[in-house]
CSV table of C-alpha atoms in Angstrom, one decimal:
chain,number,residue,atom,x,y,z
A,1,MET,CA,-8.7,-32.7,-21.2
A,2,LEU,CA,-7.3,-29.6,-19.3
A,3,ALA,CA,-6.2,-28.0,-22.6
A,4,GLU,CA,-9.6,-28.6,-24.1
A,5,TRP,CA,-11.3,-26.9,-21.1
A,6,LEU,CA,-8.9,-24.0,-21.2
A,7,GLN,CA,-9.5,-23.6,-25.0
A,8,ALA,CA,-13.3,-23.7,-24.4
A,9,LEU,CA,-12.9,-21.0,-21.7
A,10,HIS,CA,-10.8,-18.9,-24.1
A,11,ASP,CA,-13.5,-19.3,-26.8
A,12,TRP,CA,-16.3,-18.3,-24.3
A,13,GLN,CA,-18.3,-15.3,-25.5
A,14,VAL,CA,-17.7,-13.4,-22.3
A,15,ALA,CA,-13.9,-13.9,-22.5
A,16,ALA,CA,-14.0,-12.7,-26.1
A,17,LEU,CA,-16.0,-9.6,-25.1
A,18,ILE,CA,-13.5,-8.8,-22.4
A,19,ARG,CA,-10.6,-9.2,-24.9
A,20,ARG,CA,-12.3,-7.0,-27.6
A,21,SER,CA,-13.6,-4.2,-25.4
A,22,LEU,CA,-11.6,-1.1,-24.9
A,23,TYR,CA,-13.3,-0.5,-21.5
A,24,VAL,CA,-14.3,-3.9,-20.1
A,25,TYR,CA,-10.8,-5.3,-19.4
A,26,PRO,CA,-9.5,-2.2,-17.7
A,27,LEU,CA,-12.7,-1.8,-15.6
A,28,LEU,CA,-12.6,-5.5,-14.7
A,29,ASN,CA,-8.9,-5.2,-13.7
A,30,ALA,CA,-9.6,-2.1,-11.6
A,31,THR,CA,-12.5,-4.0,-9.9
A,32,HIS,CA,-10.1,-6.9,-9.2
A,33,ILE,CA,-7.7,-4.5,-7.6
A,34,PHE,CA,-10.5,-2.9,-5.5
A,35,SER,CA,-11.5,-6.4,-4.3
A,36,LEU,CA,-8.0,-7.0,-3.2
A,37,THR,CA,-8.1,-3.8,-1.3
A,38,LEU,CA,-11.2,-5.1,0.6
A,39,LEU,CA,-9.6,-8.5,1.1
A,40,ILE,CA,-6.3,-7.3,2.4
A,41,GLY,CA,-7.8,-4.3,4.0
A,42,GLY,CA,-9.9,-6.6,6.1
A,43,ILE,CA,-7.4,-9.3,6.8
A,44,LEU,CA,-4.3,-7.2,7.7
A,45,PRO,CA,-5.9,-5.2,10.5
A,46,ALA,CA,-7.7,-8.2,11.9
A,47,ASP,CA,-4.6,-10.3,11.9
A,48,LEU,CA,-2.6,-7.5,13.5
A,49,ARG,CA,-5.3,-7.1,16.2
A,50,MET,CA,-5.2,-10.9,16.9
A,51,LEU,CA,-1.4,-10.6,17.2
A,52,GLY,CA,-1.8,-8.0,19.9
A,53,LEU,CA,-1.5,-4.7,18.1
A,54,PHE,CA,-4.2,-2.0,18.7
A,55,PRO,CA,-5.2,-3.3,22.1
A,56,SER,CA,-7.4,-0.3,22.8
A,57,ILE,CA,-9.8,-1.5,20.0
A,58,ALA,CA,-12.3,-4.0,21.3
A,59,ALA,CA,-11.4,-7.2,19.4
A,60,ALA,CA,-14.9,-8.8,19.2
A,61,PRO,CA,-16.8,-6.3,17.0
A,62,PHE,CA,-13.6,-5.3,15.1
A,63,LEU,CA,-12.9,-8.9,14.1
A,64,ARG,CA,-16.4,-9.6,13.1
A,65,LEU,CA,-16.5,-6.5,10.9
A,66,MET,CA,-13.1,-7.2,9.3
A,67,ALA,CA,-14.1,-10.8,8.6
A,68,ARG,CA,-17.2,-9.6,6.7
A,69,ILE,CA,-15.2,-7.0,4.7
A,70,SER,CA,-12.5,-9.6,3.8
A,71,ALA,CA,-15.1,-12.2,2.8
A,72,ILE,CA,-16.7,-9.7,0.4
A,73,GLY,CA,-13.3,-8.9,-1.0
A,74,LEU,CA,-12.4,-12.6,-1.5
A,75,ALA,CA,-15.7,-13.3,-3.2
A,76,LEU,CA,-15.3,-10.4,-5.5
A,77,ALA,CA,-11.6,-11.2,-6.2
A,78,VAL,CA,-12.5,-14.8,-7.1
A,79,VAL,CA,-15.2,-13.7,-9.6
A,80,THR,CA,-13.1,-10.9,-11.2
A,81,GLY,CA,-10.0,-13.1,-11.1
A,82,PHE,CA,-11.8,-15.9,-13.0
A,83,LEU,CA,-13.0,-13.4,-15.6
A,84,LEU,CA,-9.5,-12.0,-16.0
A,85,PHE,CA,-8.1,-15.6,-16.3
A,86,SER,CA,-10.6,-16.3,-19.0
A,87,VAL,CA,-9.0,-13.8,-21.3
A,88,GLN,CA,-5.7,-15.8,-21.6
A,89,PRO,CA,-6.4,-19.1,-19.8
A,90,LEU,CA,-3.8,-21.1,-21.9
A,91,GLU,CA,-1.0,-18.7,-20.9
A,92,TYR,CA,-2.0,-18.3,-17.3
A,93,ALA,CA,-2.4,-22.0,-16.7
A,94,TYR,CA,1.3,-22.5,-17.3
A,95,ASN,CA,2.5,-19.4,-15.5
A,96,ALA,CA,4.4,-20.4,-12.3
A,97,ALA,CA,3.5,-17.1,-10.6
A,98,PHE,CA,-0.2,-17.5,-11.4
A,99,LEU,CA,-0.2,-21.1,-10.2
A,100,THR,CA,1.6,-20.0,-7.0
A,101,LYS,CA,-0.9,-17.2,-6.5
A,102,VAL,CA,-3.9,-19.4,-6.9
A,103,SER,CA,-2.5,-22.0,-4.5
A,104,LEU,CA,-1.8,-19.3,-1.9
A,105,VAL,CA,-5.3,-17.9,-2.3
A,106,ALA,CA,-6.7,-21.4,-1.7
A,107,LEU,CA,-4.4,-21.9,1.3
A,108,GLY,CA,-5.3,-18.5,2.7
A,109,ALA,CA,-9.1,-19.1,2.3
A,110,ALA,CA,-8.7,-22.6,3.9
A,111,ASN,CA,-6.7,-21.0,6.8
A,112,ALA,CA,-9.5,-18.4,7.3
A,113,ILE,CA,-12.2,-21.1,7.3
A,114,PHE,CA,-10.1,-23.1,9.8
A,115,ILE,CA,-9.7,-20.0,12.0
A,116,ARG,CA,-13.3,-19.1,11.9
A,117,LEU,CA,-14.5,-22.6,12.7
A,118,GLY,CA,-12.3,-22.9,15.7
A,119,ALA,CA,-13.2,-22.3,19.3
A,120,GLY,CA,-10.6,-19.5,19.6
A,121,TRP,CA,-12.5,-17.4,17.0
A,122,GLN,CA,-15.8,-17.9,18.8
A,123,LYS,CA,-14.2,-16.9,22.0
A,124,ALA,CA,-12.4,-13.8,20.6
A,125,THR,CA,-15.5,-12.6,18.7
A,126,THR,CA,-17.7,-12.8,21.8
A,127,GLY,CA,-15.4,-10.8,24.0
A,128,GLY,CA,-13.0,-13.5,25.2
A,129,ALA,CA,-9.2,-13.6,25.1
A,130,ILE,CA,-7.3,-14.3,21.9
A,131,SER,CA,-5.7,-17.8,22.2
A,132,PRO,CA,-2.1,-18.6,21.1
A,133,ARG,CA,-3.6,-20.9,18.4
A,134,LEU,CA,-5.6,-18.0,17.0
A,135,ARG,CA,-2.5,-15.8,17.1
A,136,ALA,CA,-0.6,-18.5,15.2
A,137,GLY,CA,-3.4,-18.6,12.6
A,138,ALA,CA,-3.2,-14.8,12.2
A,139,ALA,CA,0.6,-14.9,11.7
A,140,LEU,CA,0.2,-17.6,9.1
A,141,SER,CA,-2.6,-15.6,7.4
A,142,LEU,CA,-0.3,-12.5,7.1
A,143,ILE,CA,2.4,-14.6,5.5
A,144,ILE,CA,0.1,-16.3,3.1
A,145,TRP,CA,-1.8,-13.2,1.9
A,146,ILE,CA,1.3,-11.1,1.5
A,147,ALA,CA,2.9,-13.9,-0.5
A,148,ALA,CA,-0.2,-14.2,-2.7
A,149,LEU,CA,0.0,-10.4,-3.4
A,150,ILE,CA,3.6,-10.7,-4.4
A,151,ALA,CA,2.9,-13.8,-6.6
A,152,GLY,CA,0.1,-11.9,-8.3
A,153,ARG,CA,2.3,-9.0,-9.2
A,154,TRP,CA,4.9,-11.4,-10.5
A,155,ILE,CA,2.5,-12.9,-13.1
A,156,ALA,CA,3.2,-10.3,-15.7
A,157,PHE,CA,6.9,-10.8,-15.5
A,158,LEU,CA,7.1,-14.6,-16.0
């Protein structure tokens, strides 16, 4: 059943257009990289701030802003990543680095949701202190997202 779905995705007209076009694939790939810039560019400074770096920057407005930027980056990365996946779904579905990347992205997104639903996030984004639990979530976030970037770069080499 999975192989049939992957073949249908491969045969999808949008995927065929991306494969055939001289311009669409490179522009889509560049957009994916840009979305990763927004994603990591929002997550990294927020996590570092929660870990105690940049204490002169007020945490509450900074964390709210970085959360919005990273959410936009994640949404755009998922859309562009899916379109890139559609070009060679049968190959990517069996690529260990790709599977690792997708798993890490899901784990990173789940960690972000868990952090943002917690009382520590509410307290930190309304001017309160950053709790040890929130700091632990930020440290885990850094590890997950850096690992996802590394796995993503590895895809072409496996």
